[in-house]
Short mmCIF file of C-alpha atoms in Angstrom, two decimals:
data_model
loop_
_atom_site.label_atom_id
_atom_site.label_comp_id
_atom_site.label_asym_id
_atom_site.label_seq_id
_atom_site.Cartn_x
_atom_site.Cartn_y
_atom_site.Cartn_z
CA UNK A 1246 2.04 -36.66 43.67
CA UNK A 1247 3.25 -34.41 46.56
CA UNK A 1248 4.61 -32.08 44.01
CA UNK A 1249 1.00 -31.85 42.74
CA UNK A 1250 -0.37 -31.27 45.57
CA UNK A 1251 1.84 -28.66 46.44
CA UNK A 1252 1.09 -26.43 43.44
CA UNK A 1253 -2.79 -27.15 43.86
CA UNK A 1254 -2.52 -25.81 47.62
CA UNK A 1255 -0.34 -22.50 45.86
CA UNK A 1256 -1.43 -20.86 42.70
CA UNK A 1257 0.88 -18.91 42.53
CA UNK A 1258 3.77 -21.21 42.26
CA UNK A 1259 1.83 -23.24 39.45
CA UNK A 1260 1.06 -20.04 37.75
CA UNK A 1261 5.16 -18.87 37.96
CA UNK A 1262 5.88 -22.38 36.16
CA UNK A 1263 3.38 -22.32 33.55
CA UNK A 1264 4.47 -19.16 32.77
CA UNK A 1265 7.96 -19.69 32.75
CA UNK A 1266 6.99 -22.96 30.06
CA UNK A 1267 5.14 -20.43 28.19
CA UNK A 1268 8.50 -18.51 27.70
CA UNK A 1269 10.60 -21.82 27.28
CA UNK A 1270 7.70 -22.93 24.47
CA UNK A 1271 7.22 -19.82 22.91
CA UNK A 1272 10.91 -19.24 22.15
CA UNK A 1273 10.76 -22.67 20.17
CA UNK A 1274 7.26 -21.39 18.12
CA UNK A 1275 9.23 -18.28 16.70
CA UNK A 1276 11.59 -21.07 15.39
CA UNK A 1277 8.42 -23.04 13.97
CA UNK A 1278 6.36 -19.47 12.85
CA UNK A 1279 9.92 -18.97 10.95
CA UNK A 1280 11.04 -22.50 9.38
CA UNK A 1281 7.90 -24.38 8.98
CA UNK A 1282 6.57 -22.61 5.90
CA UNK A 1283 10.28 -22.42 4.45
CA UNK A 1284 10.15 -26.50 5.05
CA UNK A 1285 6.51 -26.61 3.34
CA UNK A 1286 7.58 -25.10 0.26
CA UNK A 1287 10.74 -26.54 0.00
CA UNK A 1288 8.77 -29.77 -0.07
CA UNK A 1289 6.40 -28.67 -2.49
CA UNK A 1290 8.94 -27.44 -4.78
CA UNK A 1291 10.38 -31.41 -4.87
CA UNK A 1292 7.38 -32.65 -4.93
CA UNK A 1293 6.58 -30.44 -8.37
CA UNK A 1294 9.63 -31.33 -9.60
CA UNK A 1295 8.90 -34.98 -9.56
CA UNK A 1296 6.04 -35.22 -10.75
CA UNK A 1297 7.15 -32.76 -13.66
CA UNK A 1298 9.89 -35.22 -13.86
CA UNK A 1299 12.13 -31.83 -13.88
CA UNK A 1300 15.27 -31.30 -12.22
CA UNK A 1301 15.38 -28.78 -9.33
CA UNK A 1302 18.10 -27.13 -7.50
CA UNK A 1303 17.81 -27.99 -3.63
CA UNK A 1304 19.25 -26.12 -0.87
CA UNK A 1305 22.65 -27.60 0.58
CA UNK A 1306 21.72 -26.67 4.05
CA UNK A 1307 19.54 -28.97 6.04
CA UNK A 1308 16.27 -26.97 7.36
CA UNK A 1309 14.44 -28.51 10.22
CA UNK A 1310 13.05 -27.72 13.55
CA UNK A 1311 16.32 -29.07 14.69
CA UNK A 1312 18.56 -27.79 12.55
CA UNK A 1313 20.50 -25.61 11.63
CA UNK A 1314 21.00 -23.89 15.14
CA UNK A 1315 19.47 -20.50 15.43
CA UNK A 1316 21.50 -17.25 14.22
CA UNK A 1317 21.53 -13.84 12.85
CA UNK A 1318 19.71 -13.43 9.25
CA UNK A 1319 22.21 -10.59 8.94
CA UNK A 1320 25.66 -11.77 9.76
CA UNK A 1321 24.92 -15.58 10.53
CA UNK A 1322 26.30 -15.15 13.80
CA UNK A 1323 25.76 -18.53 15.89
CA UNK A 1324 23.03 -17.28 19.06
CA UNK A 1325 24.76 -18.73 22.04
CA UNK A 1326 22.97 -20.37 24.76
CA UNK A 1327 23.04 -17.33 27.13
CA UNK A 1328 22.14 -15.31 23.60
CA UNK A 1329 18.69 -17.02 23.57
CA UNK A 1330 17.16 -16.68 27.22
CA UNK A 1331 13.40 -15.80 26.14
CA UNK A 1332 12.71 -11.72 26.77
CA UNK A 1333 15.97 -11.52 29.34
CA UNK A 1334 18.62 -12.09 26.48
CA UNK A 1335 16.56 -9.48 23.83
CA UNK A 1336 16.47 -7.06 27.01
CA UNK A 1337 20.11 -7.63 27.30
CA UNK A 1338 21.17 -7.64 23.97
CA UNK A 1339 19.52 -4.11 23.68
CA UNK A 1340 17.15 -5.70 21.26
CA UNK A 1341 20.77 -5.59 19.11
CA UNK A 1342 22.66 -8.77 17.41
CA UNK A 1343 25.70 -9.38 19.50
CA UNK A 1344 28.42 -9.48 16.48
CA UNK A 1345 26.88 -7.14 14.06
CA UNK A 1346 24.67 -5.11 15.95
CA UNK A 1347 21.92 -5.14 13.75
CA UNK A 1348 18.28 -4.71 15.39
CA UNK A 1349 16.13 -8.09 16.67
CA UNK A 1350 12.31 -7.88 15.64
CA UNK A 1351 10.79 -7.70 19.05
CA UNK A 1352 8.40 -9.45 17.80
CA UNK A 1353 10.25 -12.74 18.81
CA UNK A 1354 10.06 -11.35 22.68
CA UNK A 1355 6.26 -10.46 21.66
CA UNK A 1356 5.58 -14.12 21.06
CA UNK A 1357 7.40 -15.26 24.01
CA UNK A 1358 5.46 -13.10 26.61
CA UNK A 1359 2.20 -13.65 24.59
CA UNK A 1360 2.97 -17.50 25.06
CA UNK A 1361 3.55 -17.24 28.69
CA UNK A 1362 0.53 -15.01 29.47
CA UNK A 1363 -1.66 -17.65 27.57
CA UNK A 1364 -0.62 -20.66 29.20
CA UNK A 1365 -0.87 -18.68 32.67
CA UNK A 1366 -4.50 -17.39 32.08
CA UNK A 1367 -5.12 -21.37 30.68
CA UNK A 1368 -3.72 -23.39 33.77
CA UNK A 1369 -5.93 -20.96 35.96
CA UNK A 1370 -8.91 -21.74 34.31
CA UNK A 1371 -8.37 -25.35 33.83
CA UNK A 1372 -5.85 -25.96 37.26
CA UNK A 1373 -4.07 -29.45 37.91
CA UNK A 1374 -6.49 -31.19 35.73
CA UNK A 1375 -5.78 -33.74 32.49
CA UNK A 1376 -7.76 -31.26 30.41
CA UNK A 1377 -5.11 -28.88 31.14
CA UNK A 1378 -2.16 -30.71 29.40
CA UNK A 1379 -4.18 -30.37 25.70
CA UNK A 1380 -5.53 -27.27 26.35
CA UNK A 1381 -1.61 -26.35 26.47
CA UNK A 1382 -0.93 -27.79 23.60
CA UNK A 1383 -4.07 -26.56 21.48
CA UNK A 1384 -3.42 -22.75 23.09
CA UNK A 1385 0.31 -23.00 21.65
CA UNK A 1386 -0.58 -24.77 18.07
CA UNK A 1387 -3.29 -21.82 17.82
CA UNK A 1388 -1.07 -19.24 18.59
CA UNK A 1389 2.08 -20.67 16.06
CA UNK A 1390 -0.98 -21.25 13.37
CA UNK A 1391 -2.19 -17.31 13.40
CA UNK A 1392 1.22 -15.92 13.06
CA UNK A 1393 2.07 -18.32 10.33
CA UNK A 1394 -1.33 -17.37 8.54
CA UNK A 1395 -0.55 -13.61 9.43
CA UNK A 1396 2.49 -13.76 7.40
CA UNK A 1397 2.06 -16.04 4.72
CA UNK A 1398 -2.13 -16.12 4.45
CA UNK A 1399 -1.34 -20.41 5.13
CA UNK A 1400 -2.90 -22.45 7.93
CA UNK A 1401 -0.06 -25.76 7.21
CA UNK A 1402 -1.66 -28.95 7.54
CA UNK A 1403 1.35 -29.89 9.64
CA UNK A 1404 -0.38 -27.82 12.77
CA UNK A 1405 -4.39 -28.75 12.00
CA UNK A 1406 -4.88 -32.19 11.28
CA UNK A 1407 -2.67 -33.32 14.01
CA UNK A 1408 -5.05 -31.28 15.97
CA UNK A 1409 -7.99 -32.17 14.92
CA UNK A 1410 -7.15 -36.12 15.44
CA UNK A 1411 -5.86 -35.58 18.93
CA UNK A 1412 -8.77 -33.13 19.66
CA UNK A 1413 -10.85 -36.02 18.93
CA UNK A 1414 -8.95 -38.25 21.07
CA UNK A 1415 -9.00 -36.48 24.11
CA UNK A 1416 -12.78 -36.37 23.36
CA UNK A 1417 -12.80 -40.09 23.94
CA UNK A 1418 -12.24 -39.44 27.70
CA UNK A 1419 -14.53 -37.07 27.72
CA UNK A 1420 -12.23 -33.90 28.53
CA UNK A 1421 -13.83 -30.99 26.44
CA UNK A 1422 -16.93 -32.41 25.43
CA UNK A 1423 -18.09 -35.77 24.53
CA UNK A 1424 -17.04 -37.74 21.02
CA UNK A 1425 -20.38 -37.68 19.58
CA UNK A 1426 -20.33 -34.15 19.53
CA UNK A 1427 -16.42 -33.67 18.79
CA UNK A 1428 -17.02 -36.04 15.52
CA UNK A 1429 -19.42 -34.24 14.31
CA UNK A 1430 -18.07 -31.12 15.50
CA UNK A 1431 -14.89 -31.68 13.32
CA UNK A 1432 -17.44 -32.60 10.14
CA UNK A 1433 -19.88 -29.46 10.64
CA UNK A 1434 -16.62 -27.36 11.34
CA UNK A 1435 -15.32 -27.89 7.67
CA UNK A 1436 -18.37 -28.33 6.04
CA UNK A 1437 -20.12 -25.19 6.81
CA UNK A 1438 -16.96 -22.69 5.80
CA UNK A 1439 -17.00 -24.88 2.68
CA UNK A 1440 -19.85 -24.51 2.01
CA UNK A 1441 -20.17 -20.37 2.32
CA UNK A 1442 -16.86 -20.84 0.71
CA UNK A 1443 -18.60 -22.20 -2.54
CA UNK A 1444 -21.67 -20.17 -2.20
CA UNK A 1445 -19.41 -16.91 -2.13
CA UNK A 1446 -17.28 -18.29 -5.11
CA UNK A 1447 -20.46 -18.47 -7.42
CA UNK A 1448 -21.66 -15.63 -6.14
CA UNK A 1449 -19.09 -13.10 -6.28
CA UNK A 1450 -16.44 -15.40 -8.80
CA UNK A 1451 -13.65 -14.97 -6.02
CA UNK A 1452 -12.71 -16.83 -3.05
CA UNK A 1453 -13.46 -15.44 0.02
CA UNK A 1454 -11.03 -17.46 2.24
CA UNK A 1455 -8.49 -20.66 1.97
CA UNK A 1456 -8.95 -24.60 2.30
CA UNK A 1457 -6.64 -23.91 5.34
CA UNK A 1458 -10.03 -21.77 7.14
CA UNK A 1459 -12.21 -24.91 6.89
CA UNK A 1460 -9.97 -27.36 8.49
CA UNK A 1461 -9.26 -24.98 11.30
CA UNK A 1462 -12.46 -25.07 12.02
CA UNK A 1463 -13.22 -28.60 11.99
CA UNK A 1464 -9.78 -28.96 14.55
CA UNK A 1465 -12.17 -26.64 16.73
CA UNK A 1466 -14.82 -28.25 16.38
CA UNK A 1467 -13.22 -31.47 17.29
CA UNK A 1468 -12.23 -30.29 20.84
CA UNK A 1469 -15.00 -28.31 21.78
CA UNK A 1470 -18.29 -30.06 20.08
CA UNK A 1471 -20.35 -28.55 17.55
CA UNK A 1472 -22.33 -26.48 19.95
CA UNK A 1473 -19.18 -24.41 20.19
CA UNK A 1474 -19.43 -23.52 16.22
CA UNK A 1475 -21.83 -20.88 16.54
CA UNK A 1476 -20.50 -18.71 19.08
CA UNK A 1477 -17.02 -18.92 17.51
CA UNK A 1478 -17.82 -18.32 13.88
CA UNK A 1479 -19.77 -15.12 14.79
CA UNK A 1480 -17.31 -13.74 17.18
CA UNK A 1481 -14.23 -14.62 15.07
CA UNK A 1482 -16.56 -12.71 11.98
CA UNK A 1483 -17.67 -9.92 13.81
CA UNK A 1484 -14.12 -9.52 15.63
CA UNK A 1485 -12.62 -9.89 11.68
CA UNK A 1486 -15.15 -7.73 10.39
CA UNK A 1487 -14.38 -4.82 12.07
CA UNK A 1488 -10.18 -5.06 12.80
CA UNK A 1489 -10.26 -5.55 8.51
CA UNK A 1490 -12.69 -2.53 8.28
CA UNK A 1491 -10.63 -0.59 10.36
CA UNK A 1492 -7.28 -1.08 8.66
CA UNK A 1493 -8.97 -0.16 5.22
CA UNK A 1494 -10.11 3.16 6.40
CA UNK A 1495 -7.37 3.95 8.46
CA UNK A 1496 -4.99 3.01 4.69
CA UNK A 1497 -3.82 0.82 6.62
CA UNK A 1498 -4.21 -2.39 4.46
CA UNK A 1499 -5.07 -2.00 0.84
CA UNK A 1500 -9.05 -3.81 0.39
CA UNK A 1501 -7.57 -5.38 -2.80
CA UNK A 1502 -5.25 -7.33 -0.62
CA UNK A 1503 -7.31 -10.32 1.24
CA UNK A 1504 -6.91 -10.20 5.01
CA UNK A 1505 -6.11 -13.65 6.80
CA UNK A 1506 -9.19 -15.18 8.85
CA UNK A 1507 -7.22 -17.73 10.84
CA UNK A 1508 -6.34 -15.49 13.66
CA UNK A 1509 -9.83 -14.81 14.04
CA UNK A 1510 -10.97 -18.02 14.48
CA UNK A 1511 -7.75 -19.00 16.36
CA UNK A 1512 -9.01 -16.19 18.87
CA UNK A 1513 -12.47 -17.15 19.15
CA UNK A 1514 -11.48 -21.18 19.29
CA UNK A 1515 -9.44 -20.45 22.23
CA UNK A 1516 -11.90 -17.81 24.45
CA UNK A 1517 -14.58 -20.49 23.66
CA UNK A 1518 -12.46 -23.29 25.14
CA UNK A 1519 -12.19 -20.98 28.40
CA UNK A 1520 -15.78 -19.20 28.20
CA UNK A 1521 -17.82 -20.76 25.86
CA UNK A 1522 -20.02 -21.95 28.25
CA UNK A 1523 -20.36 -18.20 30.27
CA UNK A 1524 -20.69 -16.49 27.22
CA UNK A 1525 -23.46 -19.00 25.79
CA UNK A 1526 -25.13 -18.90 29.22
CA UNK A 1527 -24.77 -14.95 29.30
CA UNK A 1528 -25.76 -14.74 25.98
CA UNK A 1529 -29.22 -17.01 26.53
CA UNK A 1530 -30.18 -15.01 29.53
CA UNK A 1531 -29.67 -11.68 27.84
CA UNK A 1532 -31.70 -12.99 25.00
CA UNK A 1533 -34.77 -14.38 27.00
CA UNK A 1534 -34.82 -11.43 29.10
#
C-alpha cells in the first residue's frame, strides 16, 4: 500500500513503470503477432487431417509461446538475453543480427515503443484504479489482434473470446459500464456487423469483411456497453474509409485486394474506452447547438 501511494502522489514515476511494462509486454506480443497464427494453422491442418482421416506430415519442432527460444529467421542464431532488451538491444545491434548480420524489421522496436506509449497514455487516464489493470490488458490484446489481422486478414479466436468473457466479467463490478449493458453490448456488437455482413453478401455476392470483424466487436461491446457501438463503428468506418481510399489512389494497395477492418475497430474500441464519453458529450453539444 505505501508503494501505491507513492506512485499516486508522483506521476511521473507511475508513468516511467508503465512504460517500461509496455516495453517488457510488447517485446513478448511480437513473439505472439509472429507464432500465434503459425500455431492456428498448424492446428487446423491436424484437425483436417483427422477428420479426413488422412495422414499429415507435422513439424518436429515444438511451436509455442514458450518455445522454441527466439532467434534469427536467417541464420537461427540463438538471441541472447542481453540480444533482446526491447528498443536498446535493436539500437545496439545496429538494427543488424549479431552472427550473420542480416537486417532486424524495426518493426519489432515499432511495436515495443507503440506498446509502451499506449499503456503510458492508459494508466494516465485511468491512474491507480482496478479499471486500470483490464484496460492494460484489453489495450495490449487490441494492439497484438490488429497486427495479426494486418498481416494475415485473421482476428484468432484465441485473442477475442477470451476478451469478450473477461470484458463481461469486469462488467460485473461495474468497472467500464454496467453488465446489463456489457451483455447486450457483446450481443448487438456481433449481431449488427452480421447482419450488414449478410445484407452486403446478397447484395453485392461478396463478403465485405470476416467472422473475425463481428466478434471483435461484440469483445467491445462487452467492456464498454452498447452505447459505445455507435461512436466506434462510425469512427473505425470513416477512419477505414478514407486510409483504404487513400492507398488505392496513391497505388498503394490494389482495390481487388480486401483491406483488413480490425485495426479500425481496434483503434476506435480503444479511444472510446479513454474518450467515449468526451467525444459523445462533444459530439451532443455540437449537434444541439
Amino acid at each position: 500500500m505505501n508503494l501505491l501511494n507513492y506512485l499516486a502522489t508522483e506521476p511521473k514515476m507511475m508513468l516511467f513503470i508503465a512504460g517500461f511494462l509496455g516495453l517488457i509486454v510488447g517485446s513478448f506480443l511480437n513473439v505472439v503477432i509472429y507464432r500465434l497464427p503459425i500455431m492456428m494453422e498448424r492446428e487446423w491442418r491436424k484437425q483436417c487431417a483427422e477428420l479426413l482421416n488422412v495422414s499429415v506430415q507435422t513439424p518436429s519442432e515444438t511451436l509455442n509461446l514458450n518455445q522454441p527460444r527466439s532467434h534469427c529467421p536467417h541464420c537461427g542464431h540463438q538471441i541472447k538475453v542481453l540480444e533482446n532488451i526491447p528498443i536498446l538491444s535493436y539500437i545496439w545491434q545496429w538494427g543488424k543480427c549479431t552472427a550473420c548480420h542480416h537486417k532486424i524489421s524495426p518493426r519489432y522496436p515499432i511495436i515495443e515503443a507503440t506498446s509502451a506509449i499506449l499503456a503510458m497514455i492508459t494508466t494516465w487516464h485511468f491512474g491507480l484504479e482496478w479499471s486500470l489493470i483490464g484496460a492494460l490488458v484489453l489495450t495490449w490484446a487490441l494492439l497484438a489482434a490488429s497486427m495479426i489481422d494486418f498481416d494475415h486478414q485473421l482476428l484468432p479466436d484465441n485473442i477475442t473470446l477470451p476478451l469478450l468473457w473477461l470484458g463481461i466479467l469486469c462488467n460485473l463490478f461495474g468497472l467500464y459500464t454496467d453488465i446489463e449493458s456489457s451483455i447486450i453490448g457483446a450481443m448487438a456488437g456481433y449481431l449488427i456487423l452480421w447482419t450488414l455482413y449478410w445484407l452486403f453478401k446478397i447484395v453485392t455476392g461478396k463478403e465485405g469483411m470476416g467472422y473475425g470483424d463481428f466478434k471483435l466487436l461484440a469483445m467491445l461491446g462487452a467492456w464498454m456497453g452498447w452505447q459505445a457501438l455507435p461512436l466506434i463503428i462510425l469512427m473505425s468506418s470513416i477512419v477505414g474509409a478514407i486510409v483504404g481510399i487513400t492507398l488505392v489512389l496513391m497505388r498503394l494497395q490494389d482495390k481487388s485486394v480486401p483491406i483488413p477492418f480490425g485495426p479500425y475497430l481496434a483503434a476506435a474500441g480503444w479511444i472510446n474506452l479513454l474518450w467515449g464519453s468526451a467525444l459523445t458529450h462533444a459530439y451532443l453539444l455540437w449537434t444541439y447547438h
